[in-house]
XYZ file of C-alpha atoms in Angstrom:
750
model
C 10.673 1.717 20.996
C 10.245 -2.026 20.788
C 8.521 -3.125 17.625
C 6.606 -6.374 17.630
C 6.783 -8.580 14.543
C 3.174 -9.642 15.128
C 0.364 -7.842 13.238
C -1.803 -5.316 15.084
C -5.583 -5.102 15.324
C -8.358 -2.971 16.722
C -10.894 -5.584 17.692
C -10.904 -8.676 19.832
C -14.039 -10.658 19.838
C -16.550 -11.734 22.468
C -17.005 -15.515 22.364
C -16.997 -18.740 24.294
C -13.959 -20.872 23.380
C -14.824 -24.371 22.064
C -14.639 -27.212 24.556
C -12.040 -29.047 22.458
C -9.341 -26.518 23.292
C -9.728 -26.601 27.065
C -7.536 -29.696 27.002
C -4.769 -27.802 25.141
C -4.824 -25.008 27.728
C -4.635 -27.656 30.466
C -1.537 -29.212 28.852
C 0.199 -25.827 28.633
C -0.604 -25.086 32.275
C 0.652 -28.525 33.307
C 4.031 -28.215 31.594
C 4.423 -24.761 33.169
C 3.931 -26.326 36.603
C 6.318 -29.177 35.851
C 8.967 -26.632 34.846
C 8.855 -25.286 38.384
C 8.967 -28.696 40.091
C 11.727 -30.536 38.204
C 14.793 -30.541 40.486
C 18.076 -28.962 39.432
C 20.966 -31.381 38.865
C 23.585 -31.813 41.587
C 27.235 -32.755 41.296
C 29.521 -34.971 43.296
C 32.616 -34.054 45.301
C 35.184 -35.465 42.812
C 35.323 -32.341 40.679
C 37.791 -29.826 39.371
C 37.857 -26.507 37.513
C 38.377 -25.645 33.843
C 39.669 -22.172 33.020
C 40.662 -20.502 29.769
C 40.196 -17.810 27.159
C 38.337 -17.615 23.833
C 39.939 -15.382 21.192
C 39.076 -14.396 17.631
C 41.427 -16.187 15.240
C 41.528 -13.144 12.954
C 42.676 -10.447 15.382
C 43.465 -12.194 18.677
C 40.822 -10.193 20.584
C 38.811 -11.879 23.338
C 35.306 -13.036 22.319
C 32.579 -11.865 24.703
C 29.460 -13.936 25.364
C 30.645 -17.292 23.982
C 28.955 -20.348 25.509
C 31.427 -22.818 27.012
C 30.030 -26.189 28.112
C 31.147 -29.642 29.205
C 29.855 -31.983 26.503
C 27.104 -34.320 27.625
C 26.302 -32.320 30.786
C 24.483 -29.166 31.870
C 27.719 -27.655 33.178
C 28.848 -24.467 31.474
C 29.319 -20.721 31.523
C 29.815 -17.703 29.255
C 32.944 -15.688 28.503
C 33.437 -12.213 29.963
C 34.269 -9.000 28.092
C 37.843 -10.207 27.488
C 36.941 -13.760 26.450
C 37.853 -15.379 29.796
C 35.822 -18.158 31.401
C 35.873 -20.404 34.451
C 33.782 -23.570 34.878
C 33.473 -25.056 38.366
C 32.265 -28.510 39.514
C 33.549 -30.341 36.454
C 33.732 -34.158 37.017
C 37.336 -35.298 37.469
C 38.049 -37.244 34.259
C 38.729 -36.692 30.565
C 36.150 -34.102 29.472
C 35.253 -32.549 26.149
C 34.943 -28.739 26.350
C 32.719 -27.217 23.645
C 32.518 -23.570 22.523
C 29.732 -21.928 20.518
C 28.601 -18.388 19.692
C 26.608 -16.795 16.891
C 28.917 -15.833 14.026
C 31.725 -18.320 14.797
C 32.337 -21.956 13.927
C 31.707 -24.239 16.927
C 34.778 -26.027 18.255
C 35.879 -28.294 21.106
C 38.890 -29.919 22.763
C 39.496 -32.653 25.333
C 41.044 -31.741 28.688
C 42.055 -33.824 31.685
C 40.290 -32.641 34.861
C 41.847 -33.507 38.243
C 40.056 -33.403 41.593
C 40.578 -30.066 43.304
C 42.820 -28.766 40.495
C 42.417 -26.216 37.683
C 42.851 -27.290 34.069
C 43.399 -24.890 31.172
C 41.618 -24.828 27.794
C 42.250 -21.956 25.395
C 40.493 -21.566 22.018
C 41.111 -19.463 18.896
C 37.868 -19.519 16.906
C 37.121 -18.396 13.367
C 34.113 -16.466 12.132
C 31.400 -18.293 10.232
C 27.609 -18.437 10.390
C 25.302 -20.386 12.715
C 21.576 -20.418 13.358
C 19.891 -17.501 15.113
C 16.314 -17.733 16.361
C 14.865 -14.294 17.078
C 15.603 -10.606 16.981
C 14.385 -7.534 18.853
C 14.176 -4.285 16.887
C 14.397 -0.830 18.291
C 12.763 2.146 16.590
C 11.703 0.037 13.638
C 8.383 -0.230 11.856
C 6.481 1.861 9.340
C 6.945 4.910 7.114
C 10.150 6.744 7.909
C 11.552 4.079 10.222
C 14.992 4.881 11.611
C 16.241 1.295 11.332
C 18.000 -0.030 8.224
C 17.521 -3.706 7.399
C 19.681 -5.858 5.107
C 19.670 -9.395 3.721
C 23.247 -10.568 3.109
C 24.220 -6.894 3.066
C 21.576 -5.870 0.487
C 18.864 -3.353 1.517
C 15.355 -4.718 2.135
C 13.609 -1.581 3.416
C 10.881 -0.565 0.955
C 12.550 2.345 -0.891
C 9.412 4.504 -1.224
C 8.663 4.512 2.521
C 11.664 2.918 4.301
C 9.286 0.378 5.885
C 10.972 -2.913 6.797
C 9.489 -5.756 4.779
C 9.534 -8.437 7.477
C 8.389 -11.208 5.115
C 11.815 -11.151 3.449
C 13.574 -12.229 6.670
C 12.130 -15.707 7.265
C 14.258 -17.226 10.031
C 13.866 -20.747 8.618
C 16.634 -19.917 6.128
C 18.898 -17.814 8.353
C 22.388 -18.577 9.634
C 22.760 -15.511 11.821
C 21.246 -12.130 12.574
C 23.409 -9.133 13.414
C 21.733 -6.377 15.425
C 23.524 -3.055 15.807
C 21.643 -0.932 18.312
C 21.845 2.846 18.249
C 23.041 5.357 15.655
C 24.874 3.601 12.804
C 24.496 6.024 9.914
C 28.247 6.376 9.391
C 28.638 2.920 7.864
C 25.039 2.102 6.957
C 23.660 5.350 5.614
C 20.539 7.472 5.801
C 17.882 5.946 8.022
C 20.188 4.030 10.385
C 19.714 6.433 13.301
C 17.922 3.785 15.362
C 20.071 0.796 14.468
C 20.791 -1.865 11.868
C 19.565 -5.417 11.285
C 21.551 -7.641 8.929
C 20.127 -11.095 8.184
C 22.481 -13.667 6.648
C 21.054 -16.487 4.559
C 22.057 -20.096 5.134
C 24.852 -21.931 3.310
C 25.578 -25.515 4.464
C 29.056 -27.048 4.791
C 27.815 -30.468 3.602
C 24.752 -32.027 1.962
C 21.615 -31.474 4.060
C 17.850 -31.583 3.860
C 15.772 -29.386 6.171
C 12.036 -29.429 6.853
C 9.685 -28.335 9.567
C 6.099 -27.516 10.418
C 4.216 -25.711 13.147
C 0.571 -25.039 13.918
C -1.287 -23.017 16.483
C -4.439 -21.085 17.286
C -5.539 -17.825 18.860
C -7.303 -18.202 22.181
C -10.623 -16.526 22.948
C -10.398 -12.910 24.091
C -11.859 -11.812 27.429
C -15.643 -11.644 27.716
C -15.377 -7.865 28.068
C -14.643 -7.557 24.349
C -17.420 -5.903 22.347
C -17.097 -7.615 18.969
C -18.721 -10.756 17.601
C -15.968 -11.800 15.170
C -14.766 -14.678 17.360
C -18.221 -15.998 18.275
C -18.232 -19.771 17.668
C -14.966 -19.593 15.703
C -11.326 -20.403 16.462
C -8.702 -18.966 14.078
C -5.672 -21.150 13.277
C -2.237 -20.427 11.844
C 0.315 -22.772 10.240
C 3.863 -22.615 8.943
C 5.868 -25.164 6.987
C 9.185 -25.183 5.161
C 11.378 -27.546 3.181
C 14.787 -27.076 1.603
C 18.101 -28.616 0.706
C 21.679 -27.569 0.101
C 25.170 -28.869 -0.445
C 28.838 -27.966 -0.604
C 30.548 -29.788 -3.445
C 33.944 -28.707 -4.660
C 33.895 -25.053 -5.640
C 30.097 -24.817 -5.358
C 28.014 -24.157 -2.271
C 24.247 -23.591 -2.464
C 20.992 -23.649 -0.517
C 17.330 -23.384 -1.532
C 14.343 -23.214 0.828
C 10.588 -22.803 0.382
C 8.306 -21.539 3.156
C 4.512 -21.385 3.303
C 2.497 -19.689 6.042
C -1.231 -19.269 6.545
C -3.070 -17.365 9.280
C -6.841 -17.054 9.793
C -6.227 -13.808 11.681
C -7.042 -12.832 15.240
C -9.533 -10.143 14.241
C -11.905 -9.461 11.362
C -10.198 -9.004 7.994
C -6.803 -9.958 9.413
C -6.284 -13.211 7.473
C -2.823 -13.703 6.038
C -0.829 -16.057 3.822
C 2.677 -16.065 2.355
C 4.759 -18.107 -0.064
C 8.504 -17.488 0.059
C 11.453 -19.020 -1.771
C 15.103 -18.225 -1.140
C 18.146 -19.287 -3.125
C 21.757 -18.617 -2.212
C 24.884 -19.877 -3.965
C 28.631 -19.318 -3.799
C 31.297 -20.205 -6.342
C 34.903 -20.295 -5.127
C 36.923 -19.124 -8.118
C 40.129 -19.893 -6.262
C 41.534 -19.507 -2.756
C 41.527 -15.700 -3.026
C 38.181 -14.849 -4.667
C 34.572 -15.920 -4.933
C 31.184 -14.956 -6.376
C 28.034 -15.116 -4.232
C 24.386 -14.858 -5.312
C 21.649 -13.939 -2.797
C 18.036 -13.977 -3.958
C 14.461 -14.380 -2.787
C 10.887 -13.938 -3.947
C 7.840 -13.846 -1.720
C 4.180 -13.147 -2.233
C 1.734 -12.475 0.581
C -2.021 -11.997 0.611
C -4.265 -10.850 3.426
C -6.859 -8.501 4.800
C -6.313 -4.790 4.372
C -4.592 -4.144 7.644
C -5.768 -0.594 8.279
C -9.553 -0.942 8.061
C -12.087 -3.074 9.952
C -15.560 -2.756 11.475
C -15.797 -2.627 15.261
C -18.080 -1.495 18.034
C -16.287 1.692 19.033
C -15.117 3.019 15.640
C -18.051 2.095 13.390
C -18.074 3.653 9.922
C -21.649 2.669 9.054
C -21.771 2.014 5.304
C -18.009 2.445 5.074
C -17.527 -0.648 7.246
C -19.074 -2.922 4.646
C -16.609 -1.597 2.133
C -13.549 -2.196 4.240
C -14.592 -5.593 5.615
C -13.804 -7.207 2.264
C -10.697 -5.203 1.421
C -7.469 -7.104 0.737
C -3.747 -6.465 0.427
C -1.323 -8.303 -1.848
C 2.450 -7.831 -1.613
C 5.267 -9.011 -3.883
C 8.917 -8.617 -2.884
C 12.064 -9.739 -4.658
C 15.850 -9.427 -4.405
C 18.696 -10.426 -6.692
C 22.131 -9.500 -5.361
C 25.610 -10.484 -6.542
C 28.868 -10.124 -4.573
C 32.399 -10.421 -5.915
C 34.923 -10.731 -3.089
C 38.661 -10.576 -3.732
C 41.332 -11.231 -1.077
C 44.501 -9.509 -2.268
C 46.470 -10.554 0.822
C 45.937 -11.418 4.477
C 45.571 -7.675 5.077
C 43.545 -6.357 2.098
C 40.182 -7.443 0.676
C 37.593 -5.874 -1.641
C 33.845 -6.621 -1.701
C 31.929 -5.347 -4.761
C 28.172 -5.790 -5.178
C 25.313 -5.096 -7.559
C 21.657 -5.623 -6.716
C 18.022 -5.230 -7.741
C 14.984 -5.104 -5.426
C 11.258 -4.981 -6.144
C 8.461 -4.091 -3.733
C 4.854 -4.192 -4.911
C 1.642 -3.599 -2.939
C -1.975 -3.642 -4.102
C -4.918 -2.797 -1.826
C -8.370 -3.595 -3.229
C -11.790 -2.393 -2.059
C -14.242 -4.561 -4.056
C -17.490 -2.878 -2.973
C -16.383 0.362 -4.654
C -14.154 -1.181 -7.331
C -11.350 1.001 -5.987
C -7.724 0.148 -5.321
C -4.370 1.554 -4.275
C -1.264 0.196 -5.959
C 2.446 0.861 -5.547
C 5.477 -0.570 -7.368
C 9.009 0.363 -6.338
C 12.101 -0.843 -8.221
C 15.649 -0.191 -7.029
C 18.985 -0.915 -8.709
C 22.256 -0.302 -6.928
C 25.977 -0.980 -6.784
C 28.723 -0.503 -4.238
C 32.179 -1.547 -3.135
C 33.951 -1.782 0.229
C 37.693 -1.962 0.927
C 38.950 -3.603 4.132
C 42.634 -2.808 4.719
C 44.546 -3.735 7.857
C 47.369 -1.205 7.667
C 49.134 -2.427 10.800
C 48.484 -4.002 14.173
C 47.174 -0.615 15.288
C 45.071 0.518 12.291
C 42.297 -1.087 10.250
C 40.666 0.982 7.492
C 37.239 0.515 5.935
C 36.325 2.620 2.886
C 33.585 2.392 0.322
C 30.985 3.918 -1.989
C 27.380 3.005 -2.750
C 24.792 4.317 -5.215
C 21.252 3.356 -6.169
C 18.365 4.543 -8.317
C 14.753 4.036 -7.217
C 11.645 4.364 -9.377
C 8.257 4.496 -7.634
C 4.894 4.215 -9.388
C 2.003 4.660 -6.969
C -1.652 5.677 -6.957
C -0.972 7.112 -3.481
C 1.161 9.810 -5.113
C -1.733 11.780 -6.581
C -1.853 13.129 -10.140
C -4.545 14.995 -12.051
C -5.221 12.184 -14.542
C -5.547 9.589 -11.736
C -2.610 7.581 -13.118
C 0.446 6.449 -11.199
C 3.082 9.013 -10.418
C 6.589 8.180 -11.580
C 8.884 9.465 -8.827
C 12.561 8.553 -9.394
C 15.018 9.030 -6.546
C 18.834 8.913 -6.715
C 21.152 8.194 -3.781
C 24.932 8.274 -3.411
C 27.198 7.748 -0.413
C 30.851 7.272 0.512
C 32.461 6.441 3.848
C 35.819 6.030 5.603
C 36.516 4.461 8.995
C 39.688 3.856 11.012
C 39.774 1.420 13.912
C 42.800 2.503 15.962
C 44.189 0.304 18.709
C 45.946 2.993 20.750
C 47.102 0.590 23.467
C 46.248 -2.804 24.911
C 43.492 -1.123 26.918
C 42.299 1.728 24.690
C 40.688 1.463 21.234
C 39.317 4.328 19.158
C 36.950 4.352 16.181
C 36.809 7.377 13.867
C 34.547 7.470 10.819
C 33.081 9.886 8.284
C 30.283 9.405 5.758
C 28.847 11.606 2.996
C 25.278 11.077 1.712
C 23.377 12.728 -1.133
C 19.742 12.069 -2.047
C 17.779 13.752 -4.853
C 14.438 13.495 -6.659
C 13.376 14.704 -10.106
C 9.983 16.174 -9.158
C 9.516 19.954 -9.374
C 5.794 20.129 -8.536
C 3.122 17.849 -7.088
C -0.700 17.626 -6.976
C -3.036 16.680 -4.161
C -6.840 16.538 -3.662
C -9.020 18.492 -1.212
C -12.421 16.858 -0.542
C -15.670 18.810 0.028
C -19.315 17.878 0.659
C -21.820 17.957 -2.237
C -25.355 16.700 -2.781
C -25.990 12.930 -2.524
C -25.637 10.830 -5.616
C -22.153 11.779 -6.761
C -21.237 8.989 -9.253
C -17.657 9.014 -8.027
C -18.783 7.686 -4.621
C -22.143 5.925 -5.260
C -22.278 4.031 -1.934
C -21.697 7.046 0.306
C -24.741 8.517 2.141
C -23.597 11.980 1.086
C -21.783 13.170 -1.975
C -18.087 14.090 -1.930
C -16.277 16.184 -4.465
C -12.617 17.028 -4.791
C -10.581 20.000 -5.844
C -7.024 19.507 -7.082
C -4.292 21.696 -5.641
C -0.625 21.851 -6.588
C 2.611 22.621 -4.786
C 6.302 23.173 -5.417
C 9.159 20.983 -4.204
C 11.604 23.198 -2.301
C 14.251 20.604 -1.342
C 14.799 18.476 -4.428
C 18.111 17.226 -3.070
C 19.574 16.933 0.424
C 23.039 15.919 1.606
C 25.045 15.679 4.813
C 28.368 14.713 6.389
C 28.044 12.210 9.246
C 31.124 11.972 11.523
C 31.469 9.628 14.505
C 34.087 9.059 17.203
C 33.980 6.204 19.721
C 36.337 5.112 22.513
C 36.510 1.848 24.455
C 38.744 1.525 27.505
C 39.371 -1.804 29.294
C 40.164 -0.595 32.800
C 40.539 -4.139 34.158
C 39.949 -7.664 32.922
C 36.366 -7.472 34.173
C 35.459 -3.832 33.566
C 35.373 -1.554 30.521
C 34.178 1.956 29.740
C 32.910 3.356 26.445
C 31.943 6.734 25.037
C 30.843 7.966 21.626
C 29.738 11.059 19.725
C 28.312 11.184 16.254
C 25.960 12.814 13.801
C 23.364 11.024 11.677
C 21.299 12.028 8.672
C 17.993 10.884 7.173
C 16.526 12.076 3.901
C 12.707 12.319 3.712
C 11.199 9.335 1.933
C 9.061 9.677 -1.188
C 5.966 8.821 0.879
C 6.817 11.438 3.508
C 7.086 14.003 0.717
C 4.098 13.147 -1.474
C 1.708 10.509 -0.038
C -1.981 11.484 -0.141
C -3.545 8.533 1.736
C -3.309 7.729 5.454
C -4.024 4.031 5.157
C -7.761 4.502 4.653
C -7.992 5.985 8.141
C -7.828 9.474 6.697
C -5.848 11.527 4.230
C -2.304 12.807 4.041
C -1.309 16.124 2.520
C 2.031 16.323 0.648
C 4.663 18.687 1.996
C 6.820 20.410 -0.602
C 9.005 22.101 1.996
C 9.955 19.018 4.032
C 13.698 18.784 4.640
C 16.225 16.243 5.900
C 16.432 15.436 9.594
C 19.725 15.220 11.492
C 20.672 13.884 14.898
C 23.664 14.396 17.187
C 24.116 11.448 19.538
C 26.122 11.138 22.754
C 26.624 7.961 24.792
C 28.685 6.847 27.793
C 28.598 3.341 29.192
C 30.077 0.865 31.631
C 30.346 -2.918 31.473
C 31.233 -4.828 34.653
C 31.711 -8.546 35.233
C 30.837 -9.417 38.855
C 32.456 -12.814 39.360
C 31.798 -15.688 36.990
C 28.018 -15.582 37.136
C 26.933 -11.944 36.960
C 27.541 -9.163 34.429
C 26.081 -5.673 34.359
C 25.874 -2.994 31.668
C 24.614 0.584 31.976
C 24.680 3.463 29.522
C 23.354 6.980 29.279
C 22.435 8.584 25.972
C 21.336 11.916 24.510
C 19.926 12.254 20.996
C 19.449 15.817 19.764
C 17.316 16.123 16.613
C 17.091 19.007 14.171
C 14.132 19.007 11.764
C 12.823 15.695 13.136
C 10.252 14.298 10.665
C 6.929 13.404 12.332
C 3.366 12.759 11.139
C 1.051 15.483 12.480
C -2.746 15.700 12.223
C -3.336 19.176 10.795
C -7.105 19.194 10.148
C -10.317 17.189 9.735
C -12.126 16.848 6.412
C -15.774 17.573 5.652
C -17.037 14.176 6.866
C -14.787 13.865 9.906
C -11.776 11.970 8.582
C -8.417 13.261 9.884
C -5.899 14.933 7.568
C -2.217 14.321 8.331
C 1.023 15.766 7.052
C 4.674 14.834 7.553
C 6.432 17.886 8.964
C 9.823 18.896 10.338
C 9.890 19.605 14.075
C 12.586 22.214 14.554
C 14.218 20.682 17.630
C 13.682 17.574 19.729
C 15.701 15.794 22.400
C 15.560 12.191 23.560
C 17.722 11.253 26.530
C 17.700 8.290 28.830
C 19.398 5.390 30.583
C 19.631 1.759 29.484
C 20.567 -1.040 31.863
C 20.964 -4.797 31.534
C 21.803 -7.502 34.050
C 22.821 -11.077 33.154
C 22.863 -13.687 35.900
C 23.693 -17.398 35.930
C 22.565 -18.444 39.441
C 23.374 -22.093 38.663
C 24.956 -23.546 35.546
C 21.754 -24.657 33.742
C 19.901 -21.353 34.352
C 20.428 -17.957 32.709
C 18.517 -14.804 33.704
C 18.464 -11.586 31.625
C 16.941 -8.333 32.892
C 16.778 -4.971 31.098
C 15.226 -1.564 31.765
C 15.157 1.684 29.781
C 14.129 5.144 30.888
C 13.485 7.607 28.044
C 12.671 11.295 28.143
C 11.431 12.409 24.704
C 10.548 16.082 24.276
C 9.587 18.348 21.392
C 11.678 21.383 22.271
C 9.954 23.480 19.596
C 6.403 22.867 20.817
C 4.079 25.828 20.372
C 0.440 25.605 21.437
C -2.158 26.104 18.744
C -2.859 22.725 17.132
C -5.960 21.511 19.048
C -5.267 17.845 18.255
C -1.712 17.977 19.621
C -2.692 20.235 22.529
C -5.270 17.687 23.717
C -2.564 15.181 24.694
C -1.770 14.655 28.407
C 1.696 16.057 27.627
C 1.739 18.010 24.322
C 5.515 18.545 24.622
C 6.210 14.791 24.596
C 7.127 13.152 21.283
C 4.394 10.778 20.005
C 4.639 7.025 20.632
C 7.706 7.117 22.896
C 7.163 5.274 26.209
C 8.904 6.778 29.225
C 9.527 3.366 30.819
C 10.149 -0.030 29.224
C 11.692 -3.260 30.416
C 12.167 -6.930 29.662
C 13.058 -10.122 31.497
C 13.956 -13.617 30.377
C 14.860 -16.936 32.008
C 16.319 -19.943 30.195
C 16.662 -23.280 31.963
C 18.450 -26.176 30.283
C 16.900 -28.884 32.437
C 18.678 -31.752 30.685
C 20.922 -32.198 27.692
C 17.823 -32.438 25.475
C 15.175 -30.403 27.285
C 15.110 -26.623 27.791
C 12.541 -24.084 28.980
C 12.299 -20.369 28.353
C 10.098 -17.679 29.909
C 10.255 -14.037 28.893
C 8.256 -10.887 29.290
C 8.302 -7.199 28.492
C 6.712 -4.023 29.796
C 5.851 -0.850 27.851
C 4.712 2.245 29.727
C 1.680 4.299 28.751
C 2.215 6.850 25.993
C 1.829 10.512 26.863
C 1.307 11.692 23.301
C -0.238 10.206 20.157
C -1.078 11.628 16.728
C -4.871 11.197 16.592
C -7.900 10.494 18.807
C -6.251 12.563 21.508
C -7.665 13.479 24.913
C -6.198 15.219 27.945
C -6.672 12.211 30.277
C -4.982 9.690 27.967
C -8.105 7.510 27.884
C -7.623 4.626 25.448
C -3.976 5.474 24.762
C -1.625 2.654 23.693
C 1.033 1.221 25.989
C 0.808 0.411 29.701
C 0.964 -3.367 29.297
C 2.964 -6.391 30.425
C 3.349 -9.499 28.227
C 4.651 -12.957 29.113
C 5.626 -15.840 26.829
C 6.503 -19.399 27.827
C 8.106 -22.111 25.709
C 9.917 -25.426 25.779
C 12.105 -27.262 23.283
C 13.044 -30.937 23.234
C 15.868 -32.341 21.120
C 14.522 -35.789 20.248
C 17.774 -36.839 18.580
C 20.487 -35.334 16.426
C 18.048 -34.796 13.558
C 14.707 -33.979 15.186
C 13.531 -31.345 17.667
C 10.076 -30.388 18.933
C 8.775 -27.220 20.562
C 5.687 -25.901 22.340
C 5.109 -22.188 23.021
C 2.411 -19.973 24.496
C 2.597 -16.312 23.462
C 0.950 -13.613 25.585
C 0.169 -16.220 28.213
C -1.731 -13.680 30.334
C -3.993 -12.815 27.345
C -3.282 -9.102 27.689
C -5.354 -6.895 25.389
C -3.012 -4.112 24.331
C -2.111 -1.602 21.625
C 1.213 -0.136 20.549
C -0.423 2.187 18.003
C -3.794 3.815 18.648
C -6.770 1.708 17.452
C -4.497 -1.167 16.333
C -5.223 -3.911 18.862
C -2.463 -6.548 19.006
C -2.892 -10.306 19.300
C -4.065 -11.936 22.515
C -3.000 -15.363 23.766
C -1.937 -17.968 21.218
C -0.491 -21.485 21.305
C 1.884 -23.045 18.789
C 3.555 -26.447 18.487
C 6.280 -27.306 16.005
C 8.744 -29.921 14.841
C 11.997 -29.460 12.874
C 14.046 -32.001 10.903
C 17.620 -31.766 9.619
C 19.318 -34.615 7.744
């Protein structure tokens, strides 16, 4: 499932947009039209061809997807699966050929191009870090996410819930983003069933100063909206950053401060963040170095789960939630010691500390929820190239988490102290069987344990009005405290994986893999008693680990120099899949949820992608995914689940999804990008269910349009329209996402 980085909301507001912003919409429409009318460049007859191969300097393997261009022109191409490229219509003269790709140092060389002839340019490039701009996450998001996220290799998922703390990954200070799609638990541990995101902070190779700013606003929603929040009001959002860094002798460092502010696109959705990142490296000598990665950010905004609206009014409760706020504090301090024993053996040892704090306040009742999670950890990884055929990776990792939270209920209404211990070890062998066939075999062991033996939770009942505990409620509410026993204090698992890649020809390769993954239940999935103010959650003392067996086969094919195609089929078989299930309704109508293990579930499907370069300045990317997601242990009897259009379907999994993108580099300095995505309608959700699927999330198409202009070597400007069609959509029930917005920005590097 695609996960948007934008916040969600339930209400868009009926209003008439101010006259002043009609001009802005006209400008955006005009540049969209110009993008379609500007002619493509043409080339003369005195041309030749440049051909070559890009290889990794470390292992000699071809580098796929590298951009190869003729400097000062729009002429270029990308390398195929084996690192080969061919550029046609190159002017016959001395030309500079440039190569760039995320994760490698850019390089170039001069070649002599002769009319009607083919010139050769081969490159061996070394890995480094370069700027990445955006990332798409699969199966990421909230409590119990199956995506693991890292900053410089240190975990940034909130340890109590596994939620990804997106504020820690500000792209203003990023050199590159690695995205590993699919099951990756063997190397990255519990929770990496859906993939891995690793964000690498910036380190400059010379003295530099960076700064930038952007500003934008949310457009008016359609007149069909029922709310009055946007009446006579236009919400704005801004972002600015400034930083500097240097490489001087044995020292290399970078520091960057970012500030963001957002009025919000719905009531009580305001947001602000202050973030500072510092990274430094000290080269002890040519064979070893120390590296420090750190950040601290603080955000403040509306309580994201509650708001008044026309269709889900809570009467007197609405007044309470309309002033609620959320404050978050996140921090990381991580230290790496890297030792290169030889050209074939290296050791990376790390220690780290993370802090995640959240406070939700409800001023009208003087109530609050507060959670603090602290994690300390250490690990080491050995990289040993035994021979030209074998490369071994081995390592261990351990961490201790302490969670204090009012959401983990206790009889004295104080925070619950819930420590959790985790340990893992792994071994992987990359075996080059032949020039065409490569195998990957890996094994990981994980253990996770908690200290709790019992837990408490409240059950609410109706009483006479006037209960002092809830003075603003129209009726009184009382609570009875129940207790339970933890049945699975510790869980562990072995996670093996085998993968094969076969290069049948220079332009075609096959792949296949099999593996098992493991995820321990989070502390929140075990013990949380609050469902975000939208209801209650009942702890589950018998919840167990979930496991998944994954199968995949795939084909990559290069069709000439301008078209490549990739298709894969996958099957994911789950045992004890952990899902949130509505199990009851309380005395005043609020839903009661519980995280439970579904005995068996299967998700299978097909993923396809097509990359086309119809002409040199234009790149087209198309992708489509079909997914069949079934609860194979479904038994009728829960009226909330049974009311779905398809009760056997797993919640919040779209059957069909797709994306498309077009990039046009119109000139050396000017580029345009248009992209869109489609998410099919969900067949099953966890609450507010009905047999017709009325009001269900999904079933939407979004389009974005942007342009970037490189003013000179130091300055660039951009203009973007998100959700250009102003689609009103939801990806989670009752959490309406943002409509159309416009943003303009400028970036400086000196």
